[in-house]
Short mmCIF file of C-alpha atoms in Angstrom, two decimals:
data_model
loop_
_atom_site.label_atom_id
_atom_site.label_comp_id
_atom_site.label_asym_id
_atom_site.label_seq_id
_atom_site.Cartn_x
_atom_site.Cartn_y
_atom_site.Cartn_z
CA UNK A 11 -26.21 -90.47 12.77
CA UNK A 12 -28.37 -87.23 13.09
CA UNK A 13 -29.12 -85.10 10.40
CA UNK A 14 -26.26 -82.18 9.88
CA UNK A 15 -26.77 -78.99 11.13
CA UNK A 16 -26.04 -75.56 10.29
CA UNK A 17 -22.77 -74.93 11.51
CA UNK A 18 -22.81 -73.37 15.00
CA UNK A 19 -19.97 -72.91 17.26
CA UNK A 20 -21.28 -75.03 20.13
CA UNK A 21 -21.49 -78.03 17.97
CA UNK A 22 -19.10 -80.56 18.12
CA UNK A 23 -18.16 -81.16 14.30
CA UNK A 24 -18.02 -79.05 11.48
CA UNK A 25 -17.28 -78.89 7.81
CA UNK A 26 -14.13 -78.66 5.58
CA UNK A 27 -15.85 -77.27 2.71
CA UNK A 28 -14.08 -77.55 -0.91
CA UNK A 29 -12.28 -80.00 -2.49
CA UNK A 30 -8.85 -79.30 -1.49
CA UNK A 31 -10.02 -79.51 2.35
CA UNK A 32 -11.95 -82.43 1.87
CA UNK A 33 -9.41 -84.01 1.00
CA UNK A 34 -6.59 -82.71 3.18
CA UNK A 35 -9.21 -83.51 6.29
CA UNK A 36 -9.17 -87.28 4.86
CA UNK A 37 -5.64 -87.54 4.17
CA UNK A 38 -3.92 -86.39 7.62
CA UNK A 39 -6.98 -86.84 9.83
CA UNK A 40 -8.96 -89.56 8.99
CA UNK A 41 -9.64 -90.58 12.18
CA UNK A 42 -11.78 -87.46 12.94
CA UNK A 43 -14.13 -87.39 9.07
CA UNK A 44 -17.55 -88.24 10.07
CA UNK A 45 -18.95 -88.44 6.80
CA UNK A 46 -18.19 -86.99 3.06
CA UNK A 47 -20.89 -84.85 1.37
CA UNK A 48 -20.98 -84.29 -2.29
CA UNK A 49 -23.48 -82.52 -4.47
CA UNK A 50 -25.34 -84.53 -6.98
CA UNK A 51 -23.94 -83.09 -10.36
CA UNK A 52 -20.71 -83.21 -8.50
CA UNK A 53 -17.94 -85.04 -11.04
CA UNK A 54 -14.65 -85.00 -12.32
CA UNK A 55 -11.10 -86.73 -10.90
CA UNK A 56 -11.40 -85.26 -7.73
CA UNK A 57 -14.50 -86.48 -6.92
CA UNK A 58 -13.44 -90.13 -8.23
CA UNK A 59 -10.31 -89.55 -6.03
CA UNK A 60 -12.20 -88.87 -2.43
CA UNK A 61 -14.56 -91.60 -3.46
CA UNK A 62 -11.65 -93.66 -3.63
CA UNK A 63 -10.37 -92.81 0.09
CA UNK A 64 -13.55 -92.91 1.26
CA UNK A 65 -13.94 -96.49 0.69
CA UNK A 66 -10.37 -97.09 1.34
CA UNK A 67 -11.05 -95.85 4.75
CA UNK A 68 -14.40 -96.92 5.18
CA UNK A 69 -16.04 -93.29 5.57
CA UNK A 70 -19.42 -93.07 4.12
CA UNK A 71 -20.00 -90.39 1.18
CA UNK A 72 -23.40 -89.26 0.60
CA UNK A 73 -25.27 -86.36 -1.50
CA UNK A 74 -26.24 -83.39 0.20
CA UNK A 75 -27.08 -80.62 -1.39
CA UNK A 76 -28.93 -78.77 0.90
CA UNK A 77 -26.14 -78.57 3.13
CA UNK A 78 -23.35 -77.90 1.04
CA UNK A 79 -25.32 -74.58 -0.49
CA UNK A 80 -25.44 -73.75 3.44
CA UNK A 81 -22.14 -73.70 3.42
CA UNK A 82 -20.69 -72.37 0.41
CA UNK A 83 -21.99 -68.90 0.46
CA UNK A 84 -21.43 -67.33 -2.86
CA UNK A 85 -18.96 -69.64 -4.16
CA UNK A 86 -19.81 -73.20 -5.49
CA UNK A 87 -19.13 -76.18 -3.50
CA UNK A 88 -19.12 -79.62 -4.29
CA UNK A 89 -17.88 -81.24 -1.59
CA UNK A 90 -17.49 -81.48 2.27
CA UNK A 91 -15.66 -83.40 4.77
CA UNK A 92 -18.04 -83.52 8.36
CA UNK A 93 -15.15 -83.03 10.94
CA UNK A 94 -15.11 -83.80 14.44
CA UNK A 95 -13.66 -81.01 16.59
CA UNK A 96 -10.70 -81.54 18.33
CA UNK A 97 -8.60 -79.34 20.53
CA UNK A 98 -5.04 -80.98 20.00
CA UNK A 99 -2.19 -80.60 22.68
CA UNK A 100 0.87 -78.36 21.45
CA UNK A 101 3.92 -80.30 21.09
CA UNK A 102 5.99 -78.28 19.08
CA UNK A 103 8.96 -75.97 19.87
CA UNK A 104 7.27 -73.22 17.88
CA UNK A 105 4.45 -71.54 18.77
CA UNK A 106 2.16 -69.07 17.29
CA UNK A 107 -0.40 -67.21 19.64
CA UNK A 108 -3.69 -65.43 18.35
CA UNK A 109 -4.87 -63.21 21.15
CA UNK A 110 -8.44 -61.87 20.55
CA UNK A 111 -8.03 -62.56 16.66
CA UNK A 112 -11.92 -61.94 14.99
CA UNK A 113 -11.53 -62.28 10.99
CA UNK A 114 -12.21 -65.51 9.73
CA UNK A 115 -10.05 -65.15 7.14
CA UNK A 116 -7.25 -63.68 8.64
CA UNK A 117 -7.27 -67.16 11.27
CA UNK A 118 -7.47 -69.42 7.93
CA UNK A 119 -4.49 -67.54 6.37
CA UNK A 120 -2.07 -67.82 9.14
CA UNK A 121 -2.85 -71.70 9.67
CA UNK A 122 -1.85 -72.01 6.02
CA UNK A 123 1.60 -69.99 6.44
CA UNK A 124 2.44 -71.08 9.66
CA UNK A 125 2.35 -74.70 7.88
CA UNK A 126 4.25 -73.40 4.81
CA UNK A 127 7.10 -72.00 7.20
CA UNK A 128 6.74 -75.47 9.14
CA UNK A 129 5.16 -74.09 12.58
CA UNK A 130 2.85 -76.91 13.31
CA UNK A 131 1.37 -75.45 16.69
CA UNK A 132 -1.36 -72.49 16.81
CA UNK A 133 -3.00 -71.49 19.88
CA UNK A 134 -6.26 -69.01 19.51
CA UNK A 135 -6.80 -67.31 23.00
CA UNK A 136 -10.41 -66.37 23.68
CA UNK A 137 -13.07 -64.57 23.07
CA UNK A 138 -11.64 -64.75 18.90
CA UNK A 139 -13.21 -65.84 16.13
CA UNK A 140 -13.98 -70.05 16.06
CA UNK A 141 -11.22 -71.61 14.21
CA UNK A 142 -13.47 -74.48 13.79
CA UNK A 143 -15.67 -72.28 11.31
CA UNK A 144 -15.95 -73.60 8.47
CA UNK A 145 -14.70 -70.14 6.39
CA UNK A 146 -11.95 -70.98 8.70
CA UNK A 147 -10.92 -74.33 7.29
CA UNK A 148 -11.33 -73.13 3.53
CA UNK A 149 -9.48 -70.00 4.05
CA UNK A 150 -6.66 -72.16 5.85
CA UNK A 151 -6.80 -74.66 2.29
CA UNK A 152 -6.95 -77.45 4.84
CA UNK A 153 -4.23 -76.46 6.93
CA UNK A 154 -6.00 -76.83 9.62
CA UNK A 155 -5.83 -80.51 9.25
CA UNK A 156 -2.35 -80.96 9.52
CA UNK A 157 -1.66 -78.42 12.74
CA UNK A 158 -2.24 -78.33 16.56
CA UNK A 159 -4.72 -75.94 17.20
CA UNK A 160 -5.69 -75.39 20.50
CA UNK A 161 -8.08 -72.96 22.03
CA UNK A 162 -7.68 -71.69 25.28
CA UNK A 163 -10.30 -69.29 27.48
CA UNK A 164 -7.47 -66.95 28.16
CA UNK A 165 -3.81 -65.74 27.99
CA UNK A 166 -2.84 -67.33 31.34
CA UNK A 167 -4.23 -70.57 30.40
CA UNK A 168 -2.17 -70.51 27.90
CA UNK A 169 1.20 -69.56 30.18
CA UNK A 170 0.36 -72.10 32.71
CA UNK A 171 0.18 -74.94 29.69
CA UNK A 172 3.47 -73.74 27.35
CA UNK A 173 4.72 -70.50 29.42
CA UNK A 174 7.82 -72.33 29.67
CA UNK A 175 9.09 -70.74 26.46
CA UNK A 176 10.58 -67.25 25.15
CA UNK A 177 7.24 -65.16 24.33
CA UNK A 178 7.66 -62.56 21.47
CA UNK A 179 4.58 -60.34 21.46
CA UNK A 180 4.23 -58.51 18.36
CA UNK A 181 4.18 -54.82 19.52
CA UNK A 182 4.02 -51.31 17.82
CA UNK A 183 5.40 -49.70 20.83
CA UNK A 184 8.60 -51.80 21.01
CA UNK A 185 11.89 -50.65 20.43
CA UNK A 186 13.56 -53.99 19.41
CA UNK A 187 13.06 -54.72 15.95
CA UNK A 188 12.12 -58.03 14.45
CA UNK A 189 15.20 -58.09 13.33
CA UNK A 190 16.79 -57.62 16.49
CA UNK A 191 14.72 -60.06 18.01
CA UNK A 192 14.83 -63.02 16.00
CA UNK A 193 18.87 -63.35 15.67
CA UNK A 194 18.29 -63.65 19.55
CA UNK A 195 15.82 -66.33 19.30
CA UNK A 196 16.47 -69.89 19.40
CA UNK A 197 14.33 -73.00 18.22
CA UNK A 198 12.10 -72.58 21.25
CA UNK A 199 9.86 -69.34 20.88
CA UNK A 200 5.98 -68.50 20.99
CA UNK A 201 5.08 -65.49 18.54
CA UNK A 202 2.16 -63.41 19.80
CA UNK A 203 -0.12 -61.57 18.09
CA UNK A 204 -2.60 -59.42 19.00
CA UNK A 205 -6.50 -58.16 17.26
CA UNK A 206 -6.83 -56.61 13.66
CA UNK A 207 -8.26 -53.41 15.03
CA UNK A 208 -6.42 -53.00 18.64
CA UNK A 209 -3.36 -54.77 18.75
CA UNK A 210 -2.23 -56.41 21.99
CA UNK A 211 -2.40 -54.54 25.43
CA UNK A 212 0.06 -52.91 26.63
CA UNK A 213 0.59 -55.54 29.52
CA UNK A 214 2.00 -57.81 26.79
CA UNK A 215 5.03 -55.34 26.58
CA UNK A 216 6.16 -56.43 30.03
CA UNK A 217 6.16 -60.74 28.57
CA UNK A 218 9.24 -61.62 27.04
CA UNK A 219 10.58 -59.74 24.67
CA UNK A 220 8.47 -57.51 22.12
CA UNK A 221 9.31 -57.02 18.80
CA UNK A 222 8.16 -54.14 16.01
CA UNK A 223 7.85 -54.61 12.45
CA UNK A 224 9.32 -51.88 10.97
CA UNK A 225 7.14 -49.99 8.87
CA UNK A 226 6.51 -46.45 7.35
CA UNK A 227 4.60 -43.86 9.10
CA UNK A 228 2.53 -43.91 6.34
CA UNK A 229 0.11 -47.04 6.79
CA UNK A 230 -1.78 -47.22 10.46
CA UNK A 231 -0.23 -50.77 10.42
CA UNK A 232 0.20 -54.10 8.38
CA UNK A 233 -2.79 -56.42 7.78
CA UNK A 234 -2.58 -58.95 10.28
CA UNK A 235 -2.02 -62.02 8.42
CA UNK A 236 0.57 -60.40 6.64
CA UNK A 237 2.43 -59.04 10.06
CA UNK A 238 2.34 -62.61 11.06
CA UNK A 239 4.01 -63.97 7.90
CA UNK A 240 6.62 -61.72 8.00
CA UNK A 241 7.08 -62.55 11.88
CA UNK A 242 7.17 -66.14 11.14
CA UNK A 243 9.46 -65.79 8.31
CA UNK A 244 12.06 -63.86 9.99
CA UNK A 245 11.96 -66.14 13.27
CA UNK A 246 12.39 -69.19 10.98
CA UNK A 247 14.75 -68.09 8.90
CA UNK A 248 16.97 -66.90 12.08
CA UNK A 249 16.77 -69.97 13.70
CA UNK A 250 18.01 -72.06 10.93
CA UNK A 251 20.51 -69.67 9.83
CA UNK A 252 22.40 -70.39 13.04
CA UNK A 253 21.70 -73.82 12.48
CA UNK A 254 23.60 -73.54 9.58
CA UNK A 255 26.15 -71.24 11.09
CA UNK A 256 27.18 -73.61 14.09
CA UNK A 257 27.27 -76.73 11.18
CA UNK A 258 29.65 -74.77 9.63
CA UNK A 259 31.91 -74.11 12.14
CA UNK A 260 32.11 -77.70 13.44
CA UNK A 261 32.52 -79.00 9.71
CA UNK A 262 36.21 -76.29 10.18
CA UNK A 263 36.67 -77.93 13.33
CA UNK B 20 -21.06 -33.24 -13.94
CA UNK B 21 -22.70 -36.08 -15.72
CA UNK B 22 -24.41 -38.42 -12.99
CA UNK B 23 -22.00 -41.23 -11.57
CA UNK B 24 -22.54 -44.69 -12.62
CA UNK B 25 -21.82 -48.15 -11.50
CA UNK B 26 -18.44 -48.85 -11.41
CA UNK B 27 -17.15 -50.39 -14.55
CA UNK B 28 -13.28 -51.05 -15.53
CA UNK B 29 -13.83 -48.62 -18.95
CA UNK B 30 -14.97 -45.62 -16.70
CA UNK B 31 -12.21 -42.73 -16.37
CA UNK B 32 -12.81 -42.19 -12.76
CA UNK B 33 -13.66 -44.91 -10.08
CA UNK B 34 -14.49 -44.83 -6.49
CA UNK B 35 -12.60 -44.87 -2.57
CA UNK B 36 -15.02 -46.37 -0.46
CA UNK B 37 -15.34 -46.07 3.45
CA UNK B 38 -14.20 -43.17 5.73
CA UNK B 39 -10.21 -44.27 5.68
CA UNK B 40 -9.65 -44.27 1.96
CA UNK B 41 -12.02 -41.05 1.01
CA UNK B 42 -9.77 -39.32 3.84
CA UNK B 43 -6.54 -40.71 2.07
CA UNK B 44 -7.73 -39.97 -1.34
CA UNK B 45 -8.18 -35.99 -0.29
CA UNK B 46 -4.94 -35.96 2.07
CA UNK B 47 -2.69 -37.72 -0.87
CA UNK B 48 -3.95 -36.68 -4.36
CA UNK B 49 -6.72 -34.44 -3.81
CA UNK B 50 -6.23 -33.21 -6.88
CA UNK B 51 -7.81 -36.25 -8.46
CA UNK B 52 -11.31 -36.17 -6.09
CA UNK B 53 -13.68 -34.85 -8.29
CA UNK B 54 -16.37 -34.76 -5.41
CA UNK B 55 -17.11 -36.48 -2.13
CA UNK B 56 -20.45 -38.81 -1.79
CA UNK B 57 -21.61 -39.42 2.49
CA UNK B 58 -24.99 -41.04 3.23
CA UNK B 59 -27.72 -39.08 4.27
CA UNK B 60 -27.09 -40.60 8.09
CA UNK B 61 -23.57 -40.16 7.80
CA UNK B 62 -22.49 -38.56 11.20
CA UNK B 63 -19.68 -37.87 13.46
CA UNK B 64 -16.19 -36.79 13.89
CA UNK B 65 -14.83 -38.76 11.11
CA UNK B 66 -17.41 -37.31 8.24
CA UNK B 67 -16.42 -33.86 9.95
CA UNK B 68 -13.15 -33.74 9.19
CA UNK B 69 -14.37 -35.11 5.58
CA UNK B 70 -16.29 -31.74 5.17
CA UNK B 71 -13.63 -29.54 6.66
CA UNK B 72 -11.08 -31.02 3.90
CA UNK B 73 -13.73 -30.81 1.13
CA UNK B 74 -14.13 -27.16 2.57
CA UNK B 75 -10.43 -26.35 2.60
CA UNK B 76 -9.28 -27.95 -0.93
CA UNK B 77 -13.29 -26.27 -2.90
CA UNK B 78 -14.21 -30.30 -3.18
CA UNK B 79 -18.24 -30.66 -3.67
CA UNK B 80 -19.45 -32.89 -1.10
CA UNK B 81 -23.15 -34.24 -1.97
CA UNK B 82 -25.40 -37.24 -0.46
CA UNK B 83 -25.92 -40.00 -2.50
CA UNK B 84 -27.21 -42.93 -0.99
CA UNK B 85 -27.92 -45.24 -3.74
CA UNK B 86 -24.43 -44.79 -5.88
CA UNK B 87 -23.16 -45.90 -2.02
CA UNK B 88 -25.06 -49.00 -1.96
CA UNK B 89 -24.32 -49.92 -4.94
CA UNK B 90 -20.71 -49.56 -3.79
CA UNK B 91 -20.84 -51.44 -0.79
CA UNK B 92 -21.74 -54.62 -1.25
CA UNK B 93 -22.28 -56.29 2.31
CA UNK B 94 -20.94 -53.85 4.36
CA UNK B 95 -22.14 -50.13 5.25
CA UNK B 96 -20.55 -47.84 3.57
CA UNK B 97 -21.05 -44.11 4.71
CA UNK B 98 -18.49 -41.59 2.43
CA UNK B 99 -16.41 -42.57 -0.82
CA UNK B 100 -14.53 -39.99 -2.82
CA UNK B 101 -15.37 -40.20 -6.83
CA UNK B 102 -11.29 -39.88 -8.30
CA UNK B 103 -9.91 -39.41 -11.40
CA UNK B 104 -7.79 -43.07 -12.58
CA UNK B 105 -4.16 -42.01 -13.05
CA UNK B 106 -1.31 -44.47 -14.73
CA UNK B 107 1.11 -42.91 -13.31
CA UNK B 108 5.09 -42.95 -13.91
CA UNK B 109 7.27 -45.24 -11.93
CA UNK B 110 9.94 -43.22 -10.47
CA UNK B 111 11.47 -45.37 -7.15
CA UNK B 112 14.26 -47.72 -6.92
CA UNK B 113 12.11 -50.45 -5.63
CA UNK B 114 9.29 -51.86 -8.05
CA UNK B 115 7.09 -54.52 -7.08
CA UNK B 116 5.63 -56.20 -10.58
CA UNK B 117 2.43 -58.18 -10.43
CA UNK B 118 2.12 -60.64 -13.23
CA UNK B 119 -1.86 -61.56 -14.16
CA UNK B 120 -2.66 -61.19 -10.58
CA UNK B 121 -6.80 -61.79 -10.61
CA UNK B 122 -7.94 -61.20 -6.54
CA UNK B 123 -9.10 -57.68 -5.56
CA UNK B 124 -7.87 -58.53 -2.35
CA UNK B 125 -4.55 -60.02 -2.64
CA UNK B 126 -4.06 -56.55 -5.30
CA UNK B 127 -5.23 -54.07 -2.52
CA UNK B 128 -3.47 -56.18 0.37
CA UNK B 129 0.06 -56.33 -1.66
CA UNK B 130 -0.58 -51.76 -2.05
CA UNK B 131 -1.09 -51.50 1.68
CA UNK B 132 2.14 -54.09 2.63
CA UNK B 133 4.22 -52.31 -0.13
CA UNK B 134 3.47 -49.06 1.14
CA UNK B 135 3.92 -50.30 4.92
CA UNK B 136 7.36 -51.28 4.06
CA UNK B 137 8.81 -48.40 1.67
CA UNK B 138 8.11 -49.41 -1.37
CA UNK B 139 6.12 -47.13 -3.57
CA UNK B 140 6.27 -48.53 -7.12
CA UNK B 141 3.70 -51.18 -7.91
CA UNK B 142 3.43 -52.12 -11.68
CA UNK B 143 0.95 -54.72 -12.44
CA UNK B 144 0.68 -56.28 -16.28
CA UNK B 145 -2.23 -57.33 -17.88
CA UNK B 146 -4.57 -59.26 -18.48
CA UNK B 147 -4.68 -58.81 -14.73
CA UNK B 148 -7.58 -57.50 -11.80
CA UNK B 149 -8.39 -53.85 -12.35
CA UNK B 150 -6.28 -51.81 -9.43
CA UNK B 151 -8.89 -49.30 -10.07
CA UNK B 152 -11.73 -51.60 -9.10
CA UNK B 153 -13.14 -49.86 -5.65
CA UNK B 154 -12.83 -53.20 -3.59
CA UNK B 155 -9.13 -52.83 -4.46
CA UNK B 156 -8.80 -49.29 -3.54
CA UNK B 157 -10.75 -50.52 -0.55
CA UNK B 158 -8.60 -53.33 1.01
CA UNK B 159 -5.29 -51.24 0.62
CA UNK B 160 -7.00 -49.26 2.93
CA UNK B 161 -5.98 -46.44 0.80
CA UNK B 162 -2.38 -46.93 -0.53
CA UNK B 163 -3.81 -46.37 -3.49
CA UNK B 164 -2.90 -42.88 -3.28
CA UNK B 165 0.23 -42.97 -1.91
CA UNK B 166 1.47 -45.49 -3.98
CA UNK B 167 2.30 -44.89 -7.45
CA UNK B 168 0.44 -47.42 -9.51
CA UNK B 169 0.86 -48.31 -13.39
CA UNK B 170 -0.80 -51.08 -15.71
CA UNK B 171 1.12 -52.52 -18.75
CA UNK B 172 -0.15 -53.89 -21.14
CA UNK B 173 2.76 -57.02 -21.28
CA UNK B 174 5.41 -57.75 -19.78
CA UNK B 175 7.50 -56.69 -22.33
CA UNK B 176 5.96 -52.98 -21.70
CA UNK B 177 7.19 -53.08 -18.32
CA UNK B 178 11.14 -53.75 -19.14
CA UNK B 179 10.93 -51.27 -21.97
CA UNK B 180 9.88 -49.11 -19.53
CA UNK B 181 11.68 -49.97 -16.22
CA UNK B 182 13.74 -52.92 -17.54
CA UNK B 183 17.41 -51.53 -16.52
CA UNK B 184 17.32 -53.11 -12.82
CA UNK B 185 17.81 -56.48 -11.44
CA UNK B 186 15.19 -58.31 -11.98
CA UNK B 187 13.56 -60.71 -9.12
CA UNK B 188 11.04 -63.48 -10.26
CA UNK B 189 9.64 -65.02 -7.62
CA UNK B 190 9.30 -68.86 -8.95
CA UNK B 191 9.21 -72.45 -6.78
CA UNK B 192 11.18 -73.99 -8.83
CA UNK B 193 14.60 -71.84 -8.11
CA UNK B 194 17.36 -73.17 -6.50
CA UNK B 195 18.06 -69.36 -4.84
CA UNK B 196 16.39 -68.18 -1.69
CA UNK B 197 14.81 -65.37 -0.96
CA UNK B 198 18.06 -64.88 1.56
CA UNK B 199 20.63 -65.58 -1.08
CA UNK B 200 19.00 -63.82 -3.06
CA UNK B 201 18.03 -60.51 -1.26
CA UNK B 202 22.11 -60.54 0.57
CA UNK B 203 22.86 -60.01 -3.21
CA UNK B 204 20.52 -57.39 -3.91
CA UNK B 205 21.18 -53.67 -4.05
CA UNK B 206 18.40 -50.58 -3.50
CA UNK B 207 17.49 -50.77 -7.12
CA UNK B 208 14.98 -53.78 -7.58
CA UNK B 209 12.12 -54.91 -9.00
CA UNK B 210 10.29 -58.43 -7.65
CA UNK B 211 8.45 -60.07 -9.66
CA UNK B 212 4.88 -62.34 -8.23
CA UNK B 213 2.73 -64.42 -11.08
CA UNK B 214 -0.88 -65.13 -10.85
CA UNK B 215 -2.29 -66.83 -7.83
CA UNK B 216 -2.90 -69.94 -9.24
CA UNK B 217 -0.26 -70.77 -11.72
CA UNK B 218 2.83 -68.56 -11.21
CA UNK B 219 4.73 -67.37 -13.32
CA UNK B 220 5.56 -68.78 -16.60
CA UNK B 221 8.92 -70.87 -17.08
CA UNK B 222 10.16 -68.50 -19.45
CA UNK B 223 10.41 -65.89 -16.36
CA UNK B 224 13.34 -68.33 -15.00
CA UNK B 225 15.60 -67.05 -17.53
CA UNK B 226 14.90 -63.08 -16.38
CA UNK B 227 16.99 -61.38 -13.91
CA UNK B 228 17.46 -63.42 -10.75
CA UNK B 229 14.98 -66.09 -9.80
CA UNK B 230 14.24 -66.44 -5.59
CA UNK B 231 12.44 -68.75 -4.14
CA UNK B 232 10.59 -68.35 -0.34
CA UNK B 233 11.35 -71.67 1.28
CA UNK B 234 8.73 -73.67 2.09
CA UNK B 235 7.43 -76.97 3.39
CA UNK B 236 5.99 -79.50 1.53
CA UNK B 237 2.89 -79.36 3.20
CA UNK B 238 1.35 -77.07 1.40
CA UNK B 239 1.07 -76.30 -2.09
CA UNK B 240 1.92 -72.65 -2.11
CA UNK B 241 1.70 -69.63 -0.45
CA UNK B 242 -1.30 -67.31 -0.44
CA UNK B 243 0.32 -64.97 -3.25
CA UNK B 244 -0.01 -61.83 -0.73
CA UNK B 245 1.73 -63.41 1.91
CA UNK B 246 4.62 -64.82 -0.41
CA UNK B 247 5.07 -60.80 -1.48
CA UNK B 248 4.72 -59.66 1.93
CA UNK B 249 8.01 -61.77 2.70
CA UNK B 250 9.64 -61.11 -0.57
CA UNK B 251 9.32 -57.06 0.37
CA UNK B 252 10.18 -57.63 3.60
CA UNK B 253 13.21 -59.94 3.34
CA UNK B 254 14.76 -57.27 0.07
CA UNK B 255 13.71 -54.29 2.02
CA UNK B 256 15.31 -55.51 5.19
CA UNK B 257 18.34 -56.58 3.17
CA UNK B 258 19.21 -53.79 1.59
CA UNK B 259 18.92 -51.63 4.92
CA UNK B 260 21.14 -54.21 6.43
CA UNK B 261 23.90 -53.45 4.11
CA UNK B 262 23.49 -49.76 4.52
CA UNK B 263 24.03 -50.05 7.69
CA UNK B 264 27.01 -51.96 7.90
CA UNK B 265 28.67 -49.57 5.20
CA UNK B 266 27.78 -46.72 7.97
CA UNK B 267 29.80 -49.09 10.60
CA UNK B 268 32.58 -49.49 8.20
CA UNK B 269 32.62 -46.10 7.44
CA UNK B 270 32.69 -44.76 11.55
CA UNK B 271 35.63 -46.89 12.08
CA UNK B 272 37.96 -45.65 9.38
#
């Protein structure tokens, strides 16, 4: 195998950096772990435990120090899973769409609360930030590992491959509430958000039906990753509420 | 005035930093800006309308370009307003109460969401993350100021203090919702988040109301601003619910 690289977007692997995405990266994709890298002094029961996969699944673990300070920035790392990239088809009923998205953190957030509110399917529409990054896959705490993520050059790309669905962009300007919007919804939605700084253009309010956040006149708007928890949250909760409803009216049947 | 130092928890004043939250510190409390610091090649309409306020309100506005790199850290920083730290009385219905909390950045993130969704009480209780600490003041982009903001010094402080409302700990391990919980919930409130690694303590179970956000077992938790985003959300949103409905009742009798 060549020697690792810096990570660069136009490579074709990257890193799960940390413990906790090491081994998330070796539990639900083992198929796509190149290689494990540990520091030297590394030790302790989660090592022992990845060592133990590792040879379990035949994946070769080696020390590489060098690297792993490459990665880790100001905080300590110890470990590494070398990832192949993969852009994964979206099977799911429930989307959520990043248009434009550029924090790193921000991406790595919403992979890890879209997978706490069980939305397995993430689409990133271009030019955003990589989601393959590697401050990605920590920020996500592995996340990443256990969701479709697909990238797709534009918005249209993305309609012609899943524009089959109800589209909710997430819009200041709208006059339906989240609220509103979500007791409408069934199980079958995409949620669409737009950049940290600009939002979604105006075009998106003609797609589906936009939904506002409500919020005070006294912020500019909500963080990003937070505006998409709460939009996941209240489409989730909506959905399985009638679930719930319609089970209990044919229990009284 | 004496000459400003680094930033340091025992100080009696601390630091805004960046053109948003200088401009919110002078438009909310100026009467806590003891003076306004701008780079030497600080320029434009935004640091315009900084001088025109520190005109208007007598605030001293003076270069200092090395107390503003020590503030910044990685990124440029070209204003910060130097305020007095207030602990200032809780006086809303709605508190949200952070328990040991330790991330700059979840602290400032929770002020901005709170604020963004109408509530303006924020205790937190110590040993916890300074809330006076400039990267906090920083990512709540302000709220700071709007917001008001008091440290305890226990728990037990707090319900001396604000102790005579219902009482929402946030835990895992309750059998309540968030939903159940919130549909019981009047305007009067206080929810309760623990540190972002452990929680809160057991004992908490036994306080007030206990809610859980549902989640799947795929990950381990949420990230602890997210989980308060949807806490505020899901009790603000509640509570408005109701209010409205006892308008409808009310129009049809």
């Amino acid at each position: 195998m060549p020697s690792l690289e810096r990570y660069q977007r136009k490579l074709d692997y990257s890193y799960a950096p940390g413990l906790f995405p090491t081994m998330e990266a070796l539990l639900k994709r083992p198929e796509t772990v190149r290689r494990v890298l540990v520091a030297e002094k590394a030790a302790g029961e989660g090592i022992e435990k990845l060592r133990a996969l590792c040879a379990e699944k035949a994946i070769r673990m080696e020390t590489a120090d060098r690297v792993l300070r490459n990665l880790s920035g100001k905080e300590n790392c110890f470990s590494a899973a070398v990832v192949r990239k993969e852009n994964r088809p979206l099977t799911g009923d429930r989307h959520v769409v990043l248009h434009h998205i550029s924090d790193h953190g921000n991406l790595g957030t919403i992979m890890r609360t879209a997978l706490g509110l069980g939305i397995r399917d993430l689409a990133v529409i271009r030019p955003a930030a990589d989601m393959w990054d590697p401050h990605v896959i920590r920020a996500s705490m592995g996340a990443a590992f256990s969701l479709n993520l697909r990238e797709y050059p534009d918005f249209d790309a993305y309609l012609e491959d899943c524009g089959d669905r109800p589209l909710y962009p997430f819009m200041l300007t709208s006059s339906v509430s989240l609220e509103e919007g979500s007791m409408r919804a069934g199980n079958r939605f995409a949620l669409i958000f737009g950049n940290e700084g600009t939002g979604l253009p105006e075009a998106f309010a003609a797609l589906g039906q936009p939904v506002r956040i409500p919020q005070t006149a006294d912020v500019d708007s909500l963080n990003l990753s937070i505006a998409a928890a709460i939009g996941m949250y209240a489409f989730t909760r909506a959905v399985e509420q009638k679930a719930r409803r319609k089970g209990e009216n044919t229990d009284g049947e």
